[in-house]
Tab-separated table of C-alpha atoms in Angstrom:
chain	number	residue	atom	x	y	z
A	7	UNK	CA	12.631	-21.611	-45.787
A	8	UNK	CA	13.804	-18.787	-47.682
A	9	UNK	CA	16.262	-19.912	-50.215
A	10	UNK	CA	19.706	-18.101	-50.880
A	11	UNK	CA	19.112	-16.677	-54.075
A	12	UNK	CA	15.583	-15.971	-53.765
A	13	UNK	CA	13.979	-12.730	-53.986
A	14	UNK	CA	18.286	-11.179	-54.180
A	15	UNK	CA	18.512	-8.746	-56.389
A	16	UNK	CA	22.562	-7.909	-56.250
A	17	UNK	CA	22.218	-4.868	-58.324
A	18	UNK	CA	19.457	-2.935	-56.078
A	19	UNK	CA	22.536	-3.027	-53.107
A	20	UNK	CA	23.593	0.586	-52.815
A	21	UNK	CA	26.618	2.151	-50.868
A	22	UNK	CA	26.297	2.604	-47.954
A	23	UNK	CA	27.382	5.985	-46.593
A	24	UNK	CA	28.680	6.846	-43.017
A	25	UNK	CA	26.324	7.948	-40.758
A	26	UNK	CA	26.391	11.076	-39.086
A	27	UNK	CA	29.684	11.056	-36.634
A	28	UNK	CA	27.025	12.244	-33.616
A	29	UNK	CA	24.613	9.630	-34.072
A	30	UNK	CA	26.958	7.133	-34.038
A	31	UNK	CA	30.327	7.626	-32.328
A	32	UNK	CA	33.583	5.193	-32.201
A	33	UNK	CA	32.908	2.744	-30.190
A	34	UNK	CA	35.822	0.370	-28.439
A	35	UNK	CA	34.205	-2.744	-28.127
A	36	UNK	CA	36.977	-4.349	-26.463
A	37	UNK	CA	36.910	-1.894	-23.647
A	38	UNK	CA	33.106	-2.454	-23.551
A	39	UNK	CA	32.967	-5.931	-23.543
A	40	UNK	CA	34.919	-5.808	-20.431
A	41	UNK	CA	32.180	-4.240	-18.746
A	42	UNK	CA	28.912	-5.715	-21.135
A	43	UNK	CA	29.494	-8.476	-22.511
A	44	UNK	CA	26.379	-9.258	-23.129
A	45	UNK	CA	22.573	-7.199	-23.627
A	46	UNK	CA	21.802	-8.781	-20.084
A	47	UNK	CA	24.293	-6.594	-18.703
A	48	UNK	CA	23.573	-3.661	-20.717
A	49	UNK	CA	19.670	-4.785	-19.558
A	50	UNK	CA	21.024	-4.346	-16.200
A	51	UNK	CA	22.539	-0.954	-15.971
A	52	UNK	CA	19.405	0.137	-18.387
A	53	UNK	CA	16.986	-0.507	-15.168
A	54	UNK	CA	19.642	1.561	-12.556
A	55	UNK	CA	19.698	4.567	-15.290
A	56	UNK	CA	15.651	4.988	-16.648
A	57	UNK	CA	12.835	5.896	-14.356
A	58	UNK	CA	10.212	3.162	-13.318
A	59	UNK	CA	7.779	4.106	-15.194
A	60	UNK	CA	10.083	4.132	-18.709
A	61	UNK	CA	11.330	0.382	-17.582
A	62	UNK	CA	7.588	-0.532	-16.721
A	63	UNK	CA	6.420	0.695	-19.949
A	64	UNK	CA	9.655	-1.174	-21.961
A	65	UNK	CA	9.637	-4.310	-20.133
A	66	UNK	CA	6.065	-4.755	-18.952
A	67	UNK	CA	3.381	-7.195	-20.571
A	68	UNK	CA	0.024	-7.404	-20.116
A	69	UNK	CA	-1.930	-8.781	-17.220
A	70	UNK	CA	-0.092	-10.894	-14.593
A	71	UNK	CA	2.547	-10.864	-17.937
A	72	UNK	CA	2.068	-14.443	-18.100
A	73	UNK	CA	2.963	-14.026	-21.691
A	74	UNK	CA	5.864	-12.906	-21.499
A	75	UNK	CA	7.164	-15.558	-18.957
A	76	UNK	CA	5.884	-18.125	-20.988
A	77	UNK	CA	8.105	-16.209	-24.242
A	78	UNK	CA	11.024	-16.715	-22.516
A	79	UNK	CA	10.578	-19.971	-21.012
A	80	UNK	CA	9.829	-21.409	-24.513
A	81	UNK	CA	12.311	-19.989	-26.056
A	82	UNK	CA	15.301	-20.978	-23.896
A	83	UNK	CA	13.636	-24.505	-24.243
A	84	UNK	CA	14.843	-24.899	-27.650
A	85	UNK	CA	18.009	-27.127	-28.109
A	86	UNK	CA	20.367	-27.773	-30.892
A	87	UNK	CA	22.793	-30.684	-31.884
A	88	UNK	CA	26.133	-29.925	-32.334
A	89	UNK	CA	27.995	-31.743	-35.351
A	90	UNK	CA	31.774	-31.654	-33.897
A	91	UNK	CA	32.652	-34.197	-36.899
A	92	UNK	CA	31.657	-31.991	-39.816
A	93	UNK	CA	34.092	-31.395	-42.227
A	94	UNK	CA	34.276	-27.535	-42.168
A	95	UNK	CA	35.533	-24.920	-39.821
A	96	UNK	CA	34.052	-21.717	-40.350
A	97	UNK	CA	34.042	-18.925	-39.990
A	98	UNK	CA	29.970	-18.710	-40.321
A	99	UNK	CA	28.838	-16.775	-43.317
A	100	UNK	CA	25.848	-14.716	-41.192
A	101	UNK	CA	25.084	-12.684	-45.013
A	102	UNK	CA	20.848	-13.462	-45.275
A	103	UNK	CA	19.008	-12.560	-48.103
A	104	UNK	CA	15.605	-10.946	-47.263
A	105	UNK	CA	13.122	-8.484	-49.367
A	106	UNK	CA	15.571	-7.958	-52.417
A	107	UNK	CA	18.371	-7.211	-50.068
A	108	UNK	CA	20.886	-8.875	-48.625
A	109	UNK	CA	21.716	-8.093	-45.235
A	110	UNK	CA	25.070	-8.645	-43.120
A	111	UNK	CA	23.190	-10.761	-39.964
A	112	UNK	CA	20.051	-12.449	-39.877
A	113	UNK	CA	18.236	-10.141	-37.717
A	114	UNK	CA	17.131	-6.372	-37.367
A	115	UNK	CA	15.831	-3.818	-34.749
A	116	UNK	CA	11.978	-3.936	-33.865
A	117	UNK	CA	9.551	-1.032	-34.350
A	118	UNK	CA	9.061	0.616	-30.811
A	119	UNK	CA	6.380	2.996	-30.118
A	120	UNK	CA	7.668	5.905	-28.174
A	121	UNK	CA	11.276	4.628	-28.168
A	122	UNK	CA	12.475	8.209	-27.596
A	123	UNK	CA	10.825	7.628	-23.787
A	124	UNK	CA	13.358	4.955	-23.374
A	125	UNK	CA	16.045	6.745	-23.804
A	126	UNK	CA	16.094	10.236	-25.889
A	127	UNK	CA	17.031	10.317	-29.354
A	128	UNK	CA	17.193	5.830	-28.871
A	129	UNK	CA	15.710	5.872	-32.696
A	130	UNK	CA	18.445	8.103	-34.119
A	131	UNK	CA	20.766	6.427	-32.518
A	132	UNK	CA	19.632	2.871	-33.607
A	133	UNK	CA	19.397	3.606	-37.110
A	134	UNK	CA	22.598	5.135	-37.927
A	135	UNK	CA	24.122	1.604	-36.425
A	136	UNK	CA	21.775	-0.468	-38.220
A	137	UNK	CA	23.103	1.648	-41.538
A	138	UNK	CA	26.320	0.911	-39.956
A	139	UNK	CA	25.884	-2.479	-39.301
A	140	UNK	CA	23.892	-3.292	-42.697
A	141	UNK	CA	20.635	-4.567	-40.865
A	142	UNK	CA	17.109	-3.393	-40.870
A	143	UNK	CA	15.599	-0.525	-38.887
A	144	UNK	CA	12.013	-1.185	-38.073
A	145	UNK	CA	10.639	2.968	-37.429
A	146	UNK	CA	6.730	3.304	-35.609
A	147	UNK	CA	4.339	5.399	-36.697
A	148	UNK	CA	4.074	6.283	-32.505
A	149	UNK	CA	8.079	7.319	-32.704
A	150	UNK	CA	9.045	10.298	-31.265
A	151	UNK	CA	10.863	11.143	-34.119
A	152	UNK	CA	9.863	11.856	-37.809
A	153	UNK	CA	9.748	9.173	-40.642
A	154	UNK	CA	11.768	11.901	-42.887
A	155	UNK	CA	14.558	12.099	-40.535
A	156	UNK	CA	15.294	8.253	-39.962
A	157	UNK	CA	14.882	8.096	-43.815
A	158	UNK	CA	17.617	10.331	-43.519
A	159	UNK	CA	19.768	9.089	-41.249
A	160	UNK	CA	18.949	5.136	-42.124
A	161	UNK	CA	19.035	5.192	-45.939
A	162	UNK	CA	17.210	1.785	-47.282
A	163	UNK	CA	18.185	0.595	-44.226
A	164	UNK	CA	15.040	1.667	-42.900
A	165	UNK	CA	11.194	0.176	-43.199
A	166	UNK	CA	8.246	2.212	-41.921
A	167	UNK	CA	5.713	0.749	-39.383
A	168	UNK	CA	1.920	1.689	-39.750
A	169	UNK	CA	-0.641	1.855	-37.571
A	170	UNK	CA	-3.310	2.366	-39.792
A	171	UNK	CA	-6.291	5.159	-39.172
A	172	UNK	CA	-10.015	4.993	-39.819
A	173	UNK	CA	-9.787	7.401	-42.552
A	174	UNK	CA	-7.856	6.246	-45.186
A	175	UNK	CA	-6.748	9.694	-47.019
A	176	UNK	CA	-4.643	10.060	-43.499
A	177	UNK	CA	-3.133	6.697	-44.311
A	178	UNK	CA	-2.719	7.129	-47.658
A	179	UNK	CA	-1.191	10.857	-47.070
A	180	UNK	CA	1.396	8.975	-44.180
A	181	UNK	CA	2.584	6.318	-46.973
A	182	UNK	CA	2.952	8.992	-49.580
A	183	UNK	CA	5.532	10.766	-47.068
A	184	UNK	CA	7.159	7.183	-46.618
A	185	UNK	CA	7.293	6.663	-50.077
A	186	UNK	CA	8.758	9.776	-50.847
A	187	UNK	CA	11.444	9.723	-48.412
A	188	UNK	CA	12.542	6.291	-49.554
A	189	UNK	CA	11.362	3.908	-47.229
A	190	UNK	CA	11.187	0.024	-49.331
A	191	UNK	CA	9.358	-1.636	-47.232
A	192	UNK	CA	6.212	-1.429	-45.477
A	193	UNK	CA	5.153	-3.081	-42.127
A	194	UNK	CA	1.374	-3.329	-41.312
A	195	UNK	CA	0.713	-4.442	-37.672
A	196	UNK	CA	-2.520	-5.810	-37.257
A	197	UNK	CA	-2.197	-7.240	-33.377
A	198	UNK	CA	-3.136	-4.237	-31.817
A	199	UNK	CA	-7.088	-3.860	-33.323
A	200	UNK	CA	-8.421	-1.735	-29.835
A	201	UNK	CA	-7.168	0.278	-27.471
A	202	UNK	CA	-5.110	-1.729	-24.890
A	203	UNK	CA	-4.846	-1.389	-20.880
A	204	UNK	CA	-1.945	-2.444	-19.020
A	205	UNK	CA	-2.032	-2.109	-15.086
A	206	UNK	CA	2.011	-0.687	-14.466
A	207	UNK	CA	1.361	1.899	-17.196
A	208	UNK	CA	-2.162	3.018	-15.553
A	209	UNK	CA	-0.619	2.576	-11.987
A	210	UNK	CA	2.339	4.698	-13.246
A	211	UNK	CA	0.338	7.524	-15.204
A	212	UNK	CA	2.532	6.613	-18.169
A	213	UNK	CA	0.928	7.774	-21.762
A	214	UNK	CA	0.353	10.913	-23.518
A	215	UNK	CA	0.573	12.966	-22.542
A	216	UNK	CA	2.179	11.875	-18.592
A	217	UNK	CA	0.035	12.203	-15.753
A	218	UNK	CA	2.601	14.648	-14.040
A	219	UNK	CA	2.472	14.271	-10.169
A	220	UNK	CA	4.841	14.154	-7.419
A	221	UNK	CA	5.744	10.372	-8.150
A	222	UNK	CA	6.623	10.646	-11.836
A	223	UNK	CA	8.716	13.916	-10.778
A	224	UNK	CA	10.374	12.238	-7.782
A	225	UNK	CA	11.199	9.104	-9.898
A	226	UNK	CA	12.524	10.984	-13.166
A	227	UNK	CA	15.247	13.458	-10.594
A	228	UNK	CA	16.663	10.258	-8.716
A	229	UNK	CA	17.461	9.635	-12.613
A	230	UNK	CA	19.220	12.145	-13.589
A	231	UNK	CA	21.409	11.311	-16.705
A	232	UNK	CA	17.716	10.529	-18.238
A	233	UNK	CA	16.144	13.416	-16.753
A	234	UNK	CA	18.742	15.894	-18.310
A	235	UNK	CA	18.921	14.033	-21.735
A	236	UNK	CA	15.052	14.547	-21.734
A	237	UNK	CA	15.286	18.135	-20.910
A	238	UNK	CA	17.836	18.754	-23.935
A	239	UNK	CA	15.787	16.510	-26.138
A	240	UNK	CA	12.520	18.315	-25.434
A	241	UNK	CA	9.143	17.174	-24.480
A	242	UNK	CA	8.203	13.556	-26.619
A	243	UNK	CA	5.367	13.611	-28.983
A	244	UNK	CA	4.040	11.178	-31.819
A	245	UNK	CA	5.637	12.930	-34.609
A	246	UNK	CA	4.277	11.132	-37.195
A	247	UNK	CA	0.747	11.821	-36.391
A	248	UNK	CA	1.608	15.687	-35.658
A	249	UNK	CA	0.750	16.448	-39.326
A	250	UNK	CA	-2.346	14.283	-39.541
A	251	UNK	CA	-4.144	15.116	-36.700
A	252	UNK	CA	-5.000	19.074	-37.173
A	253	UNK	CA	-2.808	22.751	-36.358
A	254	UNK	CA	-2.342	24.106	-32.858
A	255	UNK	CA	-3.493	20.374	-30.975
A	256	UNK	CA	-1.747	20.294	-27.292
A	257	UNK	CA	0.132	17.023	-26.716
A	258	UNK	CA	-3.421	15.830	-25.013
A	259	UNK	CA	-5.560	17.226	-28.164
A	260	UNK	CA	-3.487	15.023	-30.594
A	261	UNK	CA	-3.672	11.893	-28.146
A	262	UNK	CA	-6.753	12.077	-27.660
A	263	UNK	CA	-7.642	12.490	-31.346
A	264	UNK	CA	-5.122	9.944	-32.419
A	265	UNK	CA	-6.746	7.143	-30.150
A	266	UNK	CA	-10.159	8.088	-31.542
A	267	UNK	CA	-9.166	7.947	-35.275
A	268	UNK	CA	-6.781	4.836	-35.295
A	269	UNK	CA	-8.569	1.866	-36.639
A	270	UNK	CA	-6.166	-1.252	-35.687
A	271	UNK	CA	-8.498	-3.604	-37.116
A	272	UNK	CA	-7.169	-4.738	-40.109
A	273	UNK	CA	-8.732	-7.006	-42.692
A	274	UNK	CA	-7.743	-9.338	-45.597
A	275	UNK	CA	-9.378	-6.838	-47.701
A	276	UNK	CA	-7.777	-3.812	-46.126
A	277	UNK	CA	-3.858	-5.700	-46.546
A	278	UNK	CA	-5.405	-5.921	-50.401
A	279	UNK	CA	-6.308	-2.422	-50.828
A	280	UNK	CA	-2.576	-1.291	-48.676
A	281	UNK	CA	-0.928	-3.942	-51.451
A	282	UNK	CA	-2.731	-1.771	-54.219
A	283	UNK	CA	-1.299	1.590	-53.277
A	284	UNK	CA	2.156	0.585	-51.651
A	285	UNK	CA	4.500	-0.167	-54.558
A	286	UNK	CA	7.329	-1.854	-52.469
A	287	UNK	CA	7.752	-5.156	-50.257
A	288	UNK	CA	4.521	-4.986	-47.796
A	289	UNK	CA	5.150	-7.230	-44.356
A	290	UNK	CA	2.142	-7.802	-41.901
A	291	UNK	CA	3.195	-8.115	-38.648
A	292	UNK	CA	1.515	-9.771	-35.483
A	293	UNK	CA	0.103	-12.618	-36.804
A	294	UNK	CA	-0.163	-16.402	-35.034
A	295	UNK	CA	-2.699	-18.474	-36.759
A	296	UNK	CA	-1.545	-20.056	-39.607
A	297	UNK	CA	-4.323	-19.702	-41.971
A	298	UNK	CA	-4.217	-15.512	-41.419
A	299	UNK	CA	-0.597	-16.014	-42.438
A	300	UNK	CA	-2.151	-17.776	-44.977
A	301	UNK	CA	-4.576	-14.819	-45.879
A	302	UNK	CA	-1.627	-12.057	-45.860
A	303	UNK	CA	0.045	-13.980	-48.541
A	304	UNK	CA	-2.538	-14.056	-50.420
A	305	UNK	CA	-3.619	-10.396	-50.367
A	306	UNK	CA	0.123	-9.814	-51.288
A	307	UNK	CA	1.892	-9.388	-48.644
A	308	UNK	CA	5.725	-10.014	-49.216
A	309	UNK	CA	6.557	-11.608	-45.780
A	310	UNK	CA	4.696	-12.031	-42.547
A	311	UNK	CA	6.177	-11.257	-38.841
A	312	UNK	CA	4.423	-14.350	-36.594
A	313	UNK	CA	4.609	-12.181	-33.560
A	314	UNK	CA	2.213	-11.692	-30.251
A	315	UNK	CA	3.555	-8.323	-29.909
A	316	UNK	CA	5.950	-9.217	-27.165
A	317	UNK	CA	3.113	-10.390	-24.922
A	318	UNK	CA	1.929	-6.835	-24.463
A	319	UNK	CA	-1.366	-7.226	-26.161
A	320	UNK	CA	-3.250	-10.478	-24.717
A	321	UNK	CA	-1.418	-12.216	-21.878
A	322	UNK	CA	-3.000	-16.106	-23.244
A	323	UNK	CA	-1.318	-15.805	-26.448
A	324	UNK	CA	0.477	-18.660	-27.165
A	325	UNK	CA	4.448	-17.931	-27.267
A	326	UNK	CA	6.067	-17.457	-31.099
A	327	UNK	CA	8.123	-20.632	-30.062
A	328	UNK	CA	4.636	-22.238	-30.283
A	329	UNK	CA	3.237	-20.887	-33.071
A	330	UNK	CA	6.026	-20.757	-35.548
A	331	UNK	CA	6.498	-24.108	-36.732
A	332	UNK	CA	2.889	-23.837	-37.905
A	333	UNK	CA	2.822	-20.888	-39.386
A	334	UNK	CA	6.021	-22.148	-41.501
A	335	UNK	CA	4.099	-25.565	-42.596
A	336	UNK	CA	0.964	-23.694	-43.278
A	337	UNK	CA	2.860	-20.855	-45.886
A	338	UNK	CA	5.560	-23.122	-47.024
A	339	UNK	CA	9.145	-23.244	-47.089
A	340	UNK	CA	9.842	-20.400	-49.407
A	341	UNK	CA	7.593	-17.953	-48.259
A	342	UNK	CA	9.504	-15.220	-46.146
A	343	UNK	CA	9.150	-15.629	-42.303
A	344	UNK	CA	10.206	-12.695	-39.669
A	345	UNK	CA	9.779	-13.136	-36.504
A	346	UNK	CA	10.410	-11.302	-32.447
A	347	UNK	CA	9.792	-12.368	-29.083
A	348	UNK	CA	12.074	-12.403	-26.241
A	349	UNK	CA	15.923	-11.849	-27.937
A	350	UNK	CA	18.578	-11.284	-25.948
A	351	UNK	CA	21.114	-13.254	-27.211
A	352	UNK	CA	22.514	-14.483	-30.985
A	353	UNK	CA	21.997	-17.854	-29.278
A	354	UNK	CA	17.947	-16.579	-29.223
A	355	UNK	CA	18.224	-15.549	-32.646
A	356	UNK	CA	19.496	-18.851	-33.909
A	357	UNK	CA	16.716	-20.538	-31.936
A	358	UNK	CA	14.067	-19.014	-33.842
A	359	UNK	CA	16.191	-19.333	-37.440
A	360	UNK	CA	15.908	-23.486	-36.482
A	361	UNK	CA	12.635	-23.089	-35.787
A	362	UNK	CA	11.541	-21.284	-39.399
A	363	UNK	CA	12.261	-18.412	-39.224
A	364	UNK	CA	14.342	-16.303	-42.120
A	365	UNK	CA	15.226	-13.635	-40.168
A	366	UNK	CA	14.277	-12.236	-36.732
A	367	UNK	CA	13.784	-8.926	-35.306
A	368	UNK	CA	14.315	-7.543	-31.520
A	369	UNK	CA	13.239	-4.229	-30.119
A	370	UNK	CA	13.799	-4.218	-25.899
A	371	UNK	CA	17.491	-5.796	-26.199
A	372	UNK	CA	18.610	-2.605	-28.743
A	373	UNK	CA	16.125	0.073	-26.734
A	374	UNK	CA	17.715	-0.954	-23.494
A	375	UNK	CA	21.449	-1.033	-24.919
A	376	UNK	CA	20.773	2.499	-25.707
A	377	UNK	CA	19.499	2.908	-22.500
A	378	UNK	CA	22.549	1.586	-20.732
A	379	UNK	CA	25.268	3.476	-22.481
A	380	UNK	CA	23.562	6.136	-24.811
A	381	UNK	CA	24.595	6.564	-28.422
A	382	UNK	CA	27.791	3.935	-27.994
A	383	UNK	CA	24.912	1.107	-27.057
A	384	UNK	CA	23.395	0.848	-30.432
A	385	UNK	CA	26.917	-0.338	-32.147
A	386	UNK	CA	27.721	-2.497	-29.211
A	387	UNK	CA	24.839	-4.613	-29.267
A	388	UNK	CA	24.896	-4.907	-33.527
A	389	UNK	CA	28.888	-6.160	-31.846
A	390	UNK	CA	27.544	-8.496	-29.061
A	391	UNK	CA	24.684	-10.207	-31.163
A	392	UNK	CA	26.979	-10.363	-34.239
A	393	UNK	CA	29.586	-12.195	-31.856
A	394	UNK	CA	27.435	-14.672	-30.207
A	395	UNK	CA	25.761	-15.504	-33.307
A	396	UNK	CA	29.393	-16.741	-35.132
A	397	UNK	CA	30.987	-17.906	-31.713
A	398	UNK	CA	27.816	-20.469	-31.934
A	399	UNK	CA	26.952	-21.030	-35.186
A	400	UNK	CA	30.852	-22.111	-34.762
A	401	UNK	CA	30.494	-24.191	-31.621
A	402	UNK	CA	27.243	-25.940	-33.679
A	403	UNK	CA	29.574	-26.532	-36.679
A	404	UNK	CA	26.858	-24.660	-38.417
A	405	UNK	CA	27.918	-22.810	-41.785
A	406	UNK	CA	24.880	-20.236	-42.755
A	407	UNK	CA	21.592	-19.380	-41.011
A	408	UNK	CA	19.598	-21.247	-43.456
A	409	UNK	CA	20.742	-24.650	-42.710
A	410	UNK	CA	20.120	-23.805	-38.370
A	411	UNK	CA	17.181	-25.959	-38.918
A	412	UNK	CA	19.249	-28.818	-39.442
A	413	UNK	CA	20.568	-28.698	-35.678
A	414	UNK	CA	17.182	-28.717	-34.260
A	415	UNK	CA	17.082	-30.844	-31.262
């Protein structure tokens, strides 16, 4: 695994400035960990705040979600060994070096598409705390919110997802605005390569734009804290793609020309010819066979994500539990491993560190935080997971993230 000094560059860390008071207000954790203690009970009042077809959409996989069952169950399978002897008593050191930064914990929020629908103005709010925090903020190219204004808000605390598009001046154009508004690293997903169906989103007439009937309308009023943060937010588009896609497109237009255009399949020699115009760290995300982890490394990608998309994409895809240890034997120890599925807790987090991984990444446990209790969700759960994870790693006698894989049961 990723050794301490590798890949650090001290002098690249920049101050970090205070985000914007709005974005992220003072938050008493002690008050709040009274009443959420943990993401599962932030998870919990989350589901009694959104509408159905927002929690569907969030929390939903694929099929009879087999997959993500089998995430879970596989994950909370994973034991460690305590050492009560060791000669050491903490505190952990949770500092993790990863893409020429060093980051305060070993883990960072998750690119989700059409966060905003979650809860309005989620992104915003999840980036200024990951600036706070001094973690990673993963932004979509299907955000509701543009890449200039997280670049804003997140500093280099922010990486830029792509979805890439058949024609590769629009892809080129979207990295250019990327580039120019700062963004350091670049995340290619690959596991989406066609158009996907999932049966509560079709039931519910969830996508873009809504199918508004008397359901959706009944189900967004007996919501109403969402229903009037959506009003003042306005109505959710890709805004990304807004600029791409051609002047005076409805909502539907730019969907429908979006879907046609996008090009998810992405090839060795596409990750080459991203590598060639993308001058900083280039991730690939989604990947589960070892020997395409393999093949990103050797078209240049910096680190790979070993990710099945949080079983949203093919419900017979083995869990990231499963395919993690060979990904790591098939890349090597050095080689910088990301990887999602699942978190809820830092005890999750550590279970995938044991397992390989350098650093791990979680999008429904921060989306539904924000859900639960608005802007004052984002900084609690950075508080909750950064808690668990040194209560733990304290209980496991275990002194830095690297050496988790040393407690593997």
């Amino acid at each position: 695994m990723l050794k301490q000094n590798d890949t650090v560059d001290t002098a690249a860390q920049t101050a970090i400035a205070a985000p914007r008071a709005d974005l992220l207000p003072r938050v008493d954790h002690r008050t709040l960990d009274q009443r959420y203690p943990s993401v599962a009970y932030m998870e919990a009042r989350a589901r009694r705040r959104i509408p159905r077809f927002s929690w569907d959409y969030m929390m939903g996989g694929i099929g009879e979600e087999a997959g993500i069952a089998r995430n879970r169950r596989a994950l909370s399978d994973v034991t460690l060994v305590p050492r009560y002897l060791a000669d050491w008593d903490g505190p952990p050191q949770l500092a993790t070096p990863l893409l020429g930064r060093t980051w305060d914990m070993p883990f960072g929020v998750s690119p989700v598409g059409f966060g905003g629908v979650i809860w309005p103005n989620a992104p915003q709010y999840l980036a200024a705390a990951a600036r706070a925090a001094n973690v990673p903020f993963g932004l979509s190219t299907v955000s509701t919110v543009t890449l200039e204004e997280i670049a804003g808000i997140a500093g280099h605390h922010a990486w830029y997802q792509l979805y890439a598009m058949a024609d590769p001046e629009i892809n080129r154009a979207i990295l250019k605005r990327a580039q120019d508004a700062g963004y350091e690293v670049l995340v290619i997903t690959v596991d989406v390569p066609k158009k996907m169906r999932r049966d509560h989103d079709v039931a519910n007439g969830f996508g873009i734009p809504p199918r508004v009937d008397a359901r959706m309308i009944w189900r967004a009023a007996i919501r109403p804290a969402w229903a009037l943060a959506m009003l003042r937010a306005g109505t959710p588009r890709f805004e990304n793609i807004v600029p791409h896609m051609g002047a005076g497109l409805s909502n539907a237009e730019m969907s429908k020309k979006f879907q046609a255009e996008r090009d998810g399949r992405v090839t060795a020699g596409k990750l080459a010819w991203y590598r060639d115009i993308w001058p900083g760290k280039l991730v690939v995300k989604g990947l589960i066979a070892p020997e395409e982890a393999v093949a990103a490394r050797e078209a240049g990608a910096d680190a790979v994500v070993v990710s099945n998309h949080g079983a949203r994409q093919i419900d017979a895809a083995p869990s990231v539990v499963e395919a993690l240890p060979a990904v790591r034997a098939a890349v090597g120890p050095d080689y910088p491993i990301l990887t999602d599925g699942a978190v809820r807790t830092g005890l999750d987090i550590m279970r995938y560190l044991a397992l390989g991984a350098d650093f791990v990444m979680a999008g429904r446990a921060f989306y539904l935080s924000v859900a639960a209790l608005g802007a004052p969700g984002a900084a609690h759960a950075m508080h909750v997971l950064r808690e668990e994870l040194t209560i733990t790693m304290g209980q496991l006698g275990c002194r830095q993230p690297r050496d988790l894989h040393r407690f593997l049961s």
